[in-house]
PDB file of C-alpha atoms in Angstrom:
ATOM      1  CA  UNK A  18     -38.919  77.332   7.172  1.00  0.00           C
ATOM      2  CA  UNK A  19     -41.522  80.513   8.089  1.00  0.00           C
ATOM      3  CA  UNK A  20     -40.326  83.563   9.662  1.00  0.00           C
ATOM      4  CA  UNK A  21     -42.064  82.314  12.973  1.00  0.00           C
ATOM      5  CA  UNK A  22     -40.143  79.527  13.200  1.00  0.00           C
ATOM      6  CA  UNK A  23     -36.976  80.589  12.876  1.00  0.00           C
ATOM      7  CA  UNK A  24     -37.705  83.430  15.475  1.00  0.00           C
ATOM      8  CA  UNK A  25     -38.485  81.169  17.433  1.00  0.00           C
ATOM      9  CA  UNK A  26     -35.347  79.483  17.028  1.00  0.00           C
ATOM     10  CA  UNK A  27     -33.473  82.540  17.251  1.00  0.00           C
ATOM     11  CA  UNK A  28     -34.974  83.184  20.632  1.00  0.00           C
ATOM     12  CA  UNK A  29     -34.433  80.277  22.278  1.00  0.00           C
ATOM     13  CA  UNK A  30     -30.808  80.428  20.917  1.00  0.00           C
ATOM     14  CA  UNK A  31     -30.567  83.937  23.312  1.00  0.00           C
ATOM     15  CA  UNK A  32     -32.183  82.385  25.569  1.00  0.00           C
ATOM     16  CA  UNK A  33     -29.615  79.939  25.993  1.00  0.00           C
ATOM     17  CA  UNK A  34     -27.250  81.820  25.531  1.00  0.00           C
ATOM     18  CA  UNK A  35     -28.432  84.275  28.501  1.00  0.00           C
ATOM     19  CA  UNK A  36     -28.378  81.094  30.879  1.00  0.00           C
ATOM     20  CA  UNK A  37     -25.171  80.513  29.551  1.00  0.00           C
ATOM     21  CA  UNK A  38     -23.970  83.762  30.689  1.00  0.00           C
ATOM     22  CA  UNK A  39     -25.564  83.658  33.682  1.00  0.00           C
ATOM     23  CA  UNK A  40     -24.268  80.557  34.827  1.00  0.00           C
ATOM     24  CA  UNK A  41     -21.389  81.697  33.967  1.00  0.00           C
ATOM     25  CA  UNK A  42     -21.739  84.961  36.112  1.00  0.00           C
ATOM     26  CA  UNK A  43     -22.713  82.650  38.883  1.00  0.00           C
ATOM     27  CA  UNK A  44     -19.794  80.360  38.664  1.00  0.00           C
ATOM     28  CA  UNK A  45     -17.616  83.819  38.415  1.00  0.00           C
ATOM     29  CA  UNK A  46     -19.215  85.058  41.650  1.00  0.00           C
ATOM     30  CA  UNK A  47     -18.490  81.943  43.682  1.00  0.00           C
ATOM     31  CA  UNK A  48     -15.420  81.994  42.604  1.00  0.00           C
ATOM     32  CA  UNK A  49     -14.982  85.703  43.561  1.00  0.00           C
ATOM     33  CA  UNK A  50     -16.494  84.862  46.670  1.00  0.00           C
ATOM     34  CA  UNK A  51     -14.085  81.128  47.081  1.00  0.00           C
ATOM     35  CA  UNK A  52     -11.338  83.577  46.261  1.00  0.00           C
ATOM     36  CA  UNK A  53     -12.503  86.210  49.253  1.00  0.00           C
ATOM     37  CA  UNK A  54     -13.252  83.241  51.689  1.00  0.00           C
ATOM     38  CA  UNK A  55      -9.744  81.856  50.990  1.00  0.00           C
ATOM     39  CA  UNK A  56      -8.119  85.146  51.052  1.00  0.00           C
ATOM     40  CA  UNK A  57      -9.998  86.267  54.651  1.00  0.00           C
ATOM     41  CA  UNK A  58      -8.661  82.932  56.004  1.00  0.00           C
ATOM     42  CA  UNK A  59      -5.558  83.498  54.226  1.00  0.00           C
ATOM     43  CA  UNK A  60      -5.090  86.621  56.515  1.00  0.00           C
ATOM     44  CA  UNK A  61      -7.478  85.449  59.564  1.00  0.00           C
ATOM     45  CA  UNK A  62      -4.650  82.931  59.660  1.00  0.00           C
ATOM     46  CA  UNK A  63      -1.564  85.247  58.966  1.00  0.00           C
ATOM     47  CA  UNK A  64      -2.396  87.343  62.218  1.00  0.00           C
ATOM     48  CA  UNK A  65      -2.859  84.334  63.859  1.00  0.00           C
ATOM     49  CA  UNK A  66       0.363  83.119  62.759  1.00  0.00           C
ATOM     50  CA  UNK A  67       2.104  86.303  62.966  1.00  0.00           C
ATOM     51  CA  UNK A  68      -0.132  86.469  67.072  1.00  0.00           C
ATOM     52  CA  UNK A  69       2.188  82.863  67.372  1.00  0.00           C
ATOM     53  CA  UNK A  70       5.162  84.283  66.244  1.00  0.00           C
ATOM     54  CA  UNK A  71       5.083  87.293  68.369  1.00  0.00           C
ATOM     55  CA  UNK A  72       4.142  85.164  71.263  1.00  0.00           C
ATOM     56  CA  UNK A  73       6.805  82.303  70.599  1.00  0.00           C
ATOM     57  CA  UNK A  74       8.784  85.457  69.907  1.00  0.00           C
ATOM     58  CA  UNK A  75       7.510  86.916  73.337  1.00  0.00           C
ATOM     59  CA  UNK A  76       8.054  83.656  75.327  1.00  0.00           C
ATOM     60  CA  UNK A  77      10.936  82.996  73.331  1.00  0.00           C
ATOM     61  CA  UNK A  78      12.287  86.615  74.540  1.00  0.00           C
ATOM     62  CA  UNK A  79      10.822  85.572  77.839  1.00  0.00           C
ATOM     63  CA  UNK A  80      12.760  82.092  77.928  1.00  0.00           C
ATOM     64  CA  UNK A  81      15.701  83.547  76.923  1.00  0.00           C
ATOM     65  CA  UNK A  82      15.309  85.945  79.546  1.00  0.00           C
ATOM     66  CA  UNK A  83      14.741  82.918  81.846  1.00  0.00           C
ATOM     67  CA  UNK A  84      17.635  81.475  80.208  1.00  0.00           C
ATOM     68  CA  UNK A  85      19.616  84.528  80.219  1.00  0.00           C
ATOM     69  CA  UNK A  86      18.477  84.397  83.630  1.00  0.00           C
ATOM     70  CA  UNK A  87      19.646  81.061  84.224  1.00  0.00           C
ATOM     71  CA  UNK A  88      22.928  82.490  81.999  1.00  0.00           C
ATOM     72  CA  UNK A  89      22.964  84.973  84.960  1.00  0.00           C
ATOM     73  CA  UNK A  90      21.978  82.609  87.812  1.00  0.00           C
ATOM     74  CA  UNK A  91      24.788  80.577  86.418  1.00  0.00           C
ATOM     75  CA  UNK A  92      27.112  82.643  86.306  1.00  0.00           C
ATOM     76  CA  UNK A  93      26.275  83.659  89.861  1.00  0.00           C
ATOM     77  CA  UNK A  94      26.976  80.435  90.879  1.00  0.00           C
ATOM     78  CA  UNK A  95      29.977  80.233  89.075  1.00  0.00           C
ATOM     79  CA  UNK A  96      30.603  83.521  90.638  1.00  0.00           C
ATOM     80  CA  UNK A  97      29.597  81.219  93.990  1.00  0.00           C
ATOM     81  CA  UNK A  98      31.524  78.021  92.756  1.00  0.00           C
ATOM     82  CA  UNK A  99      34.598  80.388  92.329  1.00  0.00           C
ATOM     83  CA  UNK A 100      34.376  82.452  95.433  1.00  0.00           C
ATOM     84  CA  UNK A 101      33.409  78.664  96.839  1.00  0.00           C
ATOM     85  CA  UNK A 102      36.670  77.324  95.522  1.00  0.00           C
ATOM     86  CA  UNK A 103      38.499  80.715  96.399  1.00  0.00           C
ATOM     87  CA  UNK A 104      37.094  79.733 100.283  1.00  0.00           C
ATOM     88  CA  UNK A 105      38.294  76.134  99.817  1.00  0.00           C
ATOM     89  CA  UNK A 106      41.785  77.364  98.955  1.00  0.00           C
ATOM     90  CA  UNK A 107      41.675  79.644 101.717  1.00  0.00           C
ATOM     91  CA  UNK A 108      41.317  76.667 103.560  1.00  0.00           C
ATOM     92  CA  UNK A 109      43.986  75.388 102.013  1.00  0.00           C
ATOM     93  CA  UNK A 110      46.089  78.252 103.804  1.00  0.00           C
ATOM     94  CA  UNK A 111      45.551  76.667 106.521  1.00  0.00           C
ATOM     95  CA  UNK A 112      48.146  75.777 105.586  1.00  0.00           C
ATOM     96  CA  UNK A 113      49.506  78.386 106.471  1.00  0.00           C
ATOM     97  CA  UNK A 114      48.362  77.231 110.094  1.00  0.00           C
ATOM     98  CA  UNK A 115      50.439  74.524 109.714  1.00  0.00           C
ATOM     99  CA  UNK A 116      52.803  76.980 109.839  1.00  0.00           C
ATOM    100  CA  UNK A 117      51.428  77.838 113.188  1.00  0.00           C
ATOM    101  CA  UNK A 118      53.104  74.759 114.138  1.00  0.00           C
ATOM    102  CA  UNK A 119      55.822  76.577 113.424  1.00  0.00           C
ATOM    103  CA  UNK A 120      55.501  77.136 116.930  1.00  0.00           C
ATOM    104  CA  UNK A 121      57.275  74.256 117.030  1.00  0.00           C
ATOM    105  CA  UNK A 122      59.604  77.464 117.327  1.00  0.00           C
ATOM    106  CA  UNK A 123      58.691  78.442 120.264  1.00  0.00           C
ATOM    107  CA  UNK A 124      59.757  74.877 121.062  1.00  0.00           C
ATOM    108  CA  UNK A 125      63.019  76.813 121.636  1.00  0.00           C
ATOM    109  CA  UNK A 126      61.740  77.989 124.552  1.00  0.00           C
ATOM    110  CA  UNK A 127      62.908  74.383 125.376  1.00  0.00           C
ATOM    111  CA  UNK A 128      66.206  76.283 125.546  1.00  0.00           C
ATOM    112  CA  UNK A 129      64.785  79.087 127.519  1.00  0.00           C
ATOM    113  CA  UNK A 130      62.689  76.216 128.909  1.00  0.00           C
ATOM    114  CA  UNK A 131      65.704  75.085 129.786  1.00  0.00           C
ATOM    115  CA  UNK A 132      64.962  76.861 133.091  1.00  0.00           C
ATOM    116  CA  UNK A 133      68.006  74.418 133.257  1.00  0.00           C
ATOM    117  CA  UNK A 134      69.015  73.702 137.073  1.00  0.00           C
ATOM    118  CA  UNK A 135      71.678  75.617 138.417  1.00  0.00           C
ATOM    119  CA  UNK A 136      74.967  73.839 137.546  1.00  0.00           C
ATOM    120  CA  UNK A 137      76.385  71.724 140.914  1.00  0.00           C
ATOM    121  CA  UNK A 138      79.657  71.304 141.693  1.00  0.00           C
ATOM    122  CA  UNK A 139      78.182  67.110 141.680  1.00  0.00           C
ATOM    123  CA  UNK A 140      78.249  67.502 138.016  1.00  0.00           C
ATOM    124  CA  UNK A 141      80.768  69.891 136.924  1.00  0.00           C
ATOM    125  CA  UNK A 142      84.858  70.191 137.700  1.00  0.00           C
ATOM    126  CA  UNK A 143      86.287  73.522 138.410  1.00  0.00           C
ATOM    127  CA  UNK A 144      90.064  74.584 137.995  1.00  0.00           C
ATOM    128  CA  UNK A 145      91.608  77.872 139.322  1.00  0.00           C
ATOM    129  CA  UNK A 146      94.527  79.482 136.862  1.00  0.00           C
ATOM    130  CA  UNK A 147      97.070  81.976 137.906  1.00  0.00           C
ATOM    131  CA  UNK A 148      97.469  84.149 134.213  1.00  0.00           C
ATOM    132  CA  UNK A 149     100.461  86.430 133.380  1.00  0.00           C
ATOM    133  CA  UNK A 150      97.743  88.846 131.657  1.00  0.00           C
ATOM    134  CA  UNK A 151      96.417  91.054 133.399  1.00  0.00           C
ATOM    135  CA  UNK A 152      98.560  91.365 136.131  1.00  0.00           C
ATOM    136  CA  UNK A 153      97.647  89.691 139.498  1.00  0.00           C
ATOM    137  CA  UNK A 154      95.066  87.777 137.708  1.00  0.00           C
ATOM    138  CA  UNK A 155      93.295  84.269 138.353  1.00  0.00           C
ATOM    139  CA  UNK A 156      91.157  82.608 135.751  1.00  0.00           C
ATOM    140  CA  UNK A 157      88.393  80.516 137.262  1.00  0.00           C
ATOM    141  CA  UNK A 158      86.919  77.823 134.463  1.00  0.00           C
ATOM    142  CA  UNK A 159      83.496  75.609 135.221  1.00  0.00           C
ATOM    143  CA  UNK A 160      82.860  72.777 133.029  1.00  0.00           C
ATOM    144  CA  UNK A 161      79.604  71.094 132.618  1.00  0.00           C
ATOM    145  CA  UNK A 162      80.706  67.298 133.469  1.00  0.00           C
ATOM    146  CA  UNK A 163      76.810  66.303 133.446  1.00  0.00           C
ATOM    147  CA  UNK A 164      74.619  64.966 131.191  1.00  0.00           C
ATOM    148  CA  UNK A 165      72.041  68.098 130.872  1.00  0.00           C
ATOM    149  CA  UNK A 166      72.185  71.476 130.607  1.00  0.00           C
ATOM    150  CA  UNK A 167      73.552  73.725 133.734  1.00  0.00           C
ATOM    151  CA  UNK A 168      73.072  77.720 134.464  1.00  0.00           C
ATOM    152  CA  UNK A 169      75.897  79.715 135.790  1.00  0.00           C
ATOM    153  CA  UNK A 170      73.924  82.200 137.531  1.00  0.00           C
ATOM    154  CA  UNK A 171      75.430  85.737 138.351  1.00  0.00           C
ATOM    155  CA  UNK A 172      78.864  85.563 139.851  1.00  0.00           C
ATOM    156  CA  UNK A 173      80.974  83.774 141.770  1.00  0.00           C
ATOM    157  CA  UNK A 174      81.801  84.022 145.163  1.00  0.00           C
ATOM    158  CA  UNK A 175      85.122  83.433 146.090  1.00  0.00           C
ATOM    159  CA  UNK A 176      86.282  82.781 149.681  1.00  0.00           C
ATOM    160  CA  UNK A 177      90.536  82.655 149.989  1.00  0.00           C
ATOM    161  CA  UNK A 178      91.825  81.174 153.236  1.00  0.00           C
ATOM    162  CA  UNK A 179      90.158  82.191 156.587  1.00  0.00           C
ATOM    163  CA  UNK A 180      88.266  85.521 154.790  1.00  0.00           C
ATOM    164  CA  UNK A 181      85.178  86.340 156.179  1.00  0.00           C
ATOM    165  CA  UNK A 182      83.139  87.956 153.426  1.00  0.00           C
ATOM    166  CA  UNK A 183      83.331  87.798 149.507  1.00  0.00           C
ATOM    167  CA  UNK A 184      84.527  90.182 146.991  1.00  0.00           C
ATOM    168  CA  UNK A 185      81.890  92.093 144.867  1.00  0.00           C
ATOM    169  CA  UNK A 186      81.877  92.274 141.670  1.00  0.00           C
ATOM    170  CA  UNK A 187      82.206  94.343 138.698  1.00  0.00           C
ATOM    171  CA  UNK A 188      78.773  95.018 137.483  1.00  0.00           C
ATOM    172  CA  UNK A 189      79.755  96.388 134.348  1.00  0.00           C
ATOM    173  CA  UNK A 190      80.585  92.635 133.368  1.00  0.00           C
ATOM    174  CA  UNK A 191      76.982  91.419 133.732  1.00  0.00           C
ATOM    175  CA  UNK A 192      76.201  89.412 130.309  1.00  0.00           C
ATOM    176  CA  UNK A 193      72.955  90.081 128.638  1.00  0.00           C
ATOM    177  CA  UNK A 194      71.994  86.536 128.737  1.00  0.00           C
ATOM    178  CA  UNK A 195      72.737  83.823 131.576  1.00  0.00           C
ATOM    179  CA  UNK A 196      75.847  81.307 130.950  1.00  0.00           C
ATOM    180  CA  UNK A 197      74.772  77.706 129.989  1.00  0.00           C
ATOM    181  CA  UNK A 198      76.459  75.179 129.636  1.00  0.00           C
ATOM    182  CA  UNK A 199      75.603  72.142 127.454  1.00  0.00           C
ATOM    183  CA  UNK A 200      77.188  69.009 128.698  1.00  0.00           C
ATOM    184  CA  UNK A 201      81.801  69.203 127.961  1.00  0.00           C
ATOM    185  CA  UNK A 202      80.978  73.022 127.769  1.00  0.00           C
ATOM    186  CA  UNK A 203      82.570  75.765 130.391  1.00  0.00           C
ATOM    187  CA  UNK A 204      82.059  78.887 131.284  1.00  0.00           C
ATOM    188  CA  UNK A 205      84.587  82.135 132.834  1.00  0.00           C
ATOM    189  CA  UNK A 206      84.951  84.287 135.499  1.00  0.00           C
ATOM    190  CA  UNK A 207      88.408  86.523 136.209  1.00  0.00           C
ATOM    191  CA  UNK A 208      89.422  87.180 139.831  1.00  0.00           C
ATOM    192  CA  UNK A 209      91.753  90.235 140.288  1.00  0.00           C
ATOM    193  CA  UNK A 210      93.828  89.143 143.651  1.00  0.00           C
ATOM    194  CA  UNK A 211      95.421  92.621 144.164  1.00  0.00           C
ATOM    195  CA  UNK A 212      95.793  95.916 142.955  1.00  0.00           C
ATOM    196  CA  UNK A 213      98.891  96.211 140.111  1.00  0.00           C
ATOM    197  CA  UNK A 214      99.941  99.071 141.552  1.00  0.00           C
ATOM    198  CA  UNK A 215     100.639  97.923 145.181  1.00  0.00           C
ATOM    199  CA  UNK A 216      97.716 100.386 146.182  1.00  0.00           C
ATOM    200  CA  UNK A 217      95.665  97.497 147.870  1.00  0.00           C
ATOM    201  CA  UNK A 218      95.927  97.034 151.967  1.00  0.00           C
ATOM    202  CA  UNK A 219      95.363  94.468 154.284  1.00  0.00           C
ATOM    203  CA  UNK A 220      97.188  91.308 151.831  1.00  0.00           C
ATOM    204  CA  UNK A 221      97.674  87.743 152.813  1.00  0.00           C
ATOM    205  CA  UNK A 222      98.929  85.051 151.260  1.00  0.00           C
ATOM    206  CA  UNK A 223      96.125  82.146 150.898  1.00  0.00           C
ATOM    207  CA  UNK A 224      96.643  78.646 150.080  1.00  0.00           C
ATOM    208  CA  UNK A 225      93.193  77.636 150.022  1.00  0.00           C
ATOM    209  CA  UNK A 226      89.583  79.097 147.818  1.00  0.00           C
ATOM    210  CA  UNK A 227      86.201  77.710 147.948  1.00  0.00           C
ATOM    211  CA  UNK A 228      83.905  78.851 145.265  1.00  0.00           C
ATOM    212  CA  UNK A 229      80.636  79.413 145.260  1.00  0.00           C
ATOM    213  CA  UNK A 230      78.608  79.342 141.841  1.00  0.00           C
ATOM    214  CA  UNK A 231      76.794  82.192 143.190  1.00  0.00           C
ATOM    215  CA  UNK A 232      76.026  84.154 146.362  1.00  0.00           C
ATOM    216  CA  UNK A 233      72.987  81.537 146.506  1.00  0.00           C
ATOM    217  CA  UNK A 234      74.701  78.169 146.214  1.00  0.00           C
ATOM    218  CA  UNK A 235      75.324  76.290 149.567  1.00  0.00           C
ATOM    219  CA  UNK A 236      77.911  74.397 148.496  1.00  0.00           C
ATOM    220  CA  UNK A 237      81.301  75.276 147.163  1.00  0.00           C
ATOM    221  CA  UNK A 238      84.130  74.367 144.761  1.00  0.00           C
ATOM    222  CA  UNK A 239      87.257  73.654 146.032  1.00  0.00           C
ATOM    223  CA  UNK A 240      90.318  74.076 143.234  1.00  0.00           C
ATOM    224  CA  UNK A 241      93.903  73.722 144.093  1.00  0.00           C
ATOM    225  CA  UNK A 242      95.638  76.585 144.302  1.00  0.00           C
ATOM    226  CA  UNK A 243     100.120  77.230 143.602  1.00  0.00           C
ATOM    227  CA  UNK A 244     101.462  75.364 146.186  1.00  0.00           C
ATOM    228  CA  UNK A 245     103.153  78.937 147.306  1.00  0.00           C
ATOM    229  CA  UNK A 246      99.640  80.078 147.551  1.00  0.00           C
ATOM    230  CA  UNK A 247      98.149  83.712 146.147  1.00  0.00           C
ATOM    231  CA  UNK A 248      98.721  87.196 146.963  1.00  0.00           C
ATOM    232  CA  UNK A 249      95.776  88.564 147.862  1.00  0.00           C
ATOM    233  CA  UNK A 250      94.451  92.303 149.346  1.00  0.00           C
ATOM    234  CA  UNK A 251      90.967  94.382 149.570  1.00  0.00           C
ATOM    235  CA  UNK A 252      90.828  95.592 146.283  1.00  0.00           C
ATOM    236  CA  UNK A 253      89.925  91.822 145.201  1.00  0.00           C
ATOM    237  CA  UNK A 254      87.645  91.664 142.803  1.00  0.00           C
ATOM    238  CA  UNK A 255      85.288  89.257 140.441  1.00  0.00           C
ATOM    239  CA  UNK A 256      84.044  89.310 136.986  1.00  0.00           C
ATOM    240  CA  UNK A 257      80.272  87.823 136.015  1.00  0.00           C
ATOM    241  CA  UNK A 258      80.077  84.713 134.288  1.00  0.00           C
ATOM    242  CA  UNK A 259      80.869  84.657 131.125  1.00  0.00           C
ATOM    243  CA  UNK A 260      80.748  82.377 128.397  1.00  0.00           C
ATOM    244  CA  UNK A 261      84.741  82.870 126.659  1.00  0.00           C
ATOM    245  CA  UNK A 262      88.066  82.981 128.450  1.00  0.00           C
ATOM    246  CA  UNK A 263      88.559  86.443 126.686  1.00  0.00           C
ATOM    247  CA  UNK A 264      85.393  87.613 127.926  1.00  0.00           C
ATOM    248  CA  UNK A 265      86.180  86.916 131.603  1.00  0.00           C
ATOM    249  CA  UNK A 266      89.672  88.475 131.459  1.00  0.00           C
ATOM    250  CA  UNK A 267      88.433  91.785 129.889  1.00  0.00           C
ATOM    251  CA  UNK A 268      87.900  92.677 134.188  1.00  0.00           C
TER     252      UNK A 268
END
């Protein structure tokens, strides 16, 4: 082989060789530039990405504020609901109103109501008593023979024989409430007839007494009296109502 041959040989050997490498370089560079291309996506994308997690973040922050607001809305109505159910049981305390028909109470002013009628001597039976204690003493006793209530009203007033006025009475007896009597009750009053000590004037024996329920009535009760009649002078005198024997004969 000549000299010129085998330079020629040996040239296009470099030749190829250079196209080899520059292929090479070329193939390098795209990659280079595949690798750059994928990377600037790579971190186009992260920031988008990271853009959609800080806005799914930000709505997420802003739902849960809305549900946090909700949470709080909730509870306000739970706040309501309660407050709601603390109304309802207030409600129930009107039950408490029913208690208000505990006026039913006041239903007692049925007794007060009672305004009963004066007693009459129609419907009650009186008895006049002569007692050892106090001295010159005469127990009068009413008892309701009705079938309703009956007031004994004040005092009585007693009439013996032919007298022309009635004795007064002793107002330290007056009861704080009025006598009455509930049908088979009775109620007291205490006559004294004379004075004790013989201080009295103007006595007569009397044989008869009307009583009057009060200074009011217009009709009178007419007990029997000791067929030897009663002693009686101007220091007679006549105790209130009352609603015990004991009561009355404390005058």
């Amino acid at each position: 082989m000549s000299t010129r041959t085998r330079r020629s040989r040996l040239l296009f050997a470099s030749a190829l060789a250079a196209a080899a490498l520059t292929l090479t370089a070329c193939d390098d560079g795209q990659d280079v530039r595949d690798e750059g291309a994928s990377a600037g996506s790579a971190s186009v994308s992260a920031p988008t990405a990271s853009g959609t997690s800080a806005s799914s973040s930000s709505s997420s922050e802003g739902s849960g504020g809305k549900s946090g607001g909700a949470a709080a809305s909730g509870g306000t109505t739970d706040a309501q609901g309660a407050s709601g159910s603390k109304g309802s049981s207030g409600t129930t305390g009107s039950k408490g109103s029913n208690g208000s028909a505990g006026s039913k109470g006041s239903s007692g002013s049925k007794g007060s109501g009672a305004t009963s009628a004066r007693c009459s001597v129609s419907a009650t039976r009186t008895t006049a008593t002569v007692v050892s204690r106090p001295l010159n003493h005469m127990l009068l006793t009413v008892t309701n023979t009705g079938s309703k209530n009956c007031d004994l009203l004040y005092y009585p007033a007693v009439r013996f024989g032919e007298a022309q006025s009635v004795p007064a009475a002793y107002e330290d007896s007056k009861p704080q409430a009025v006598v009455t009597l509930a049908p088979g009750e009775s109620g007291y009053a205490s006559v004294r007839l004379s004075a004790g000590d013989g201080s009295g004037s103007d006595g007569y024996t009397a044989k008869s007494l009307e009583v009057y329920f009060d200074t009011g009535a217009n009709t009178a009760a007419r007990p029997s009296l000791p067929a030897k009649g009663v002693y009686v002078d101007d220091s007679i005198r006549v105790s209130y109502w009352q609603s015990t024997m004991d009561d009355a004969l404390n005058w």
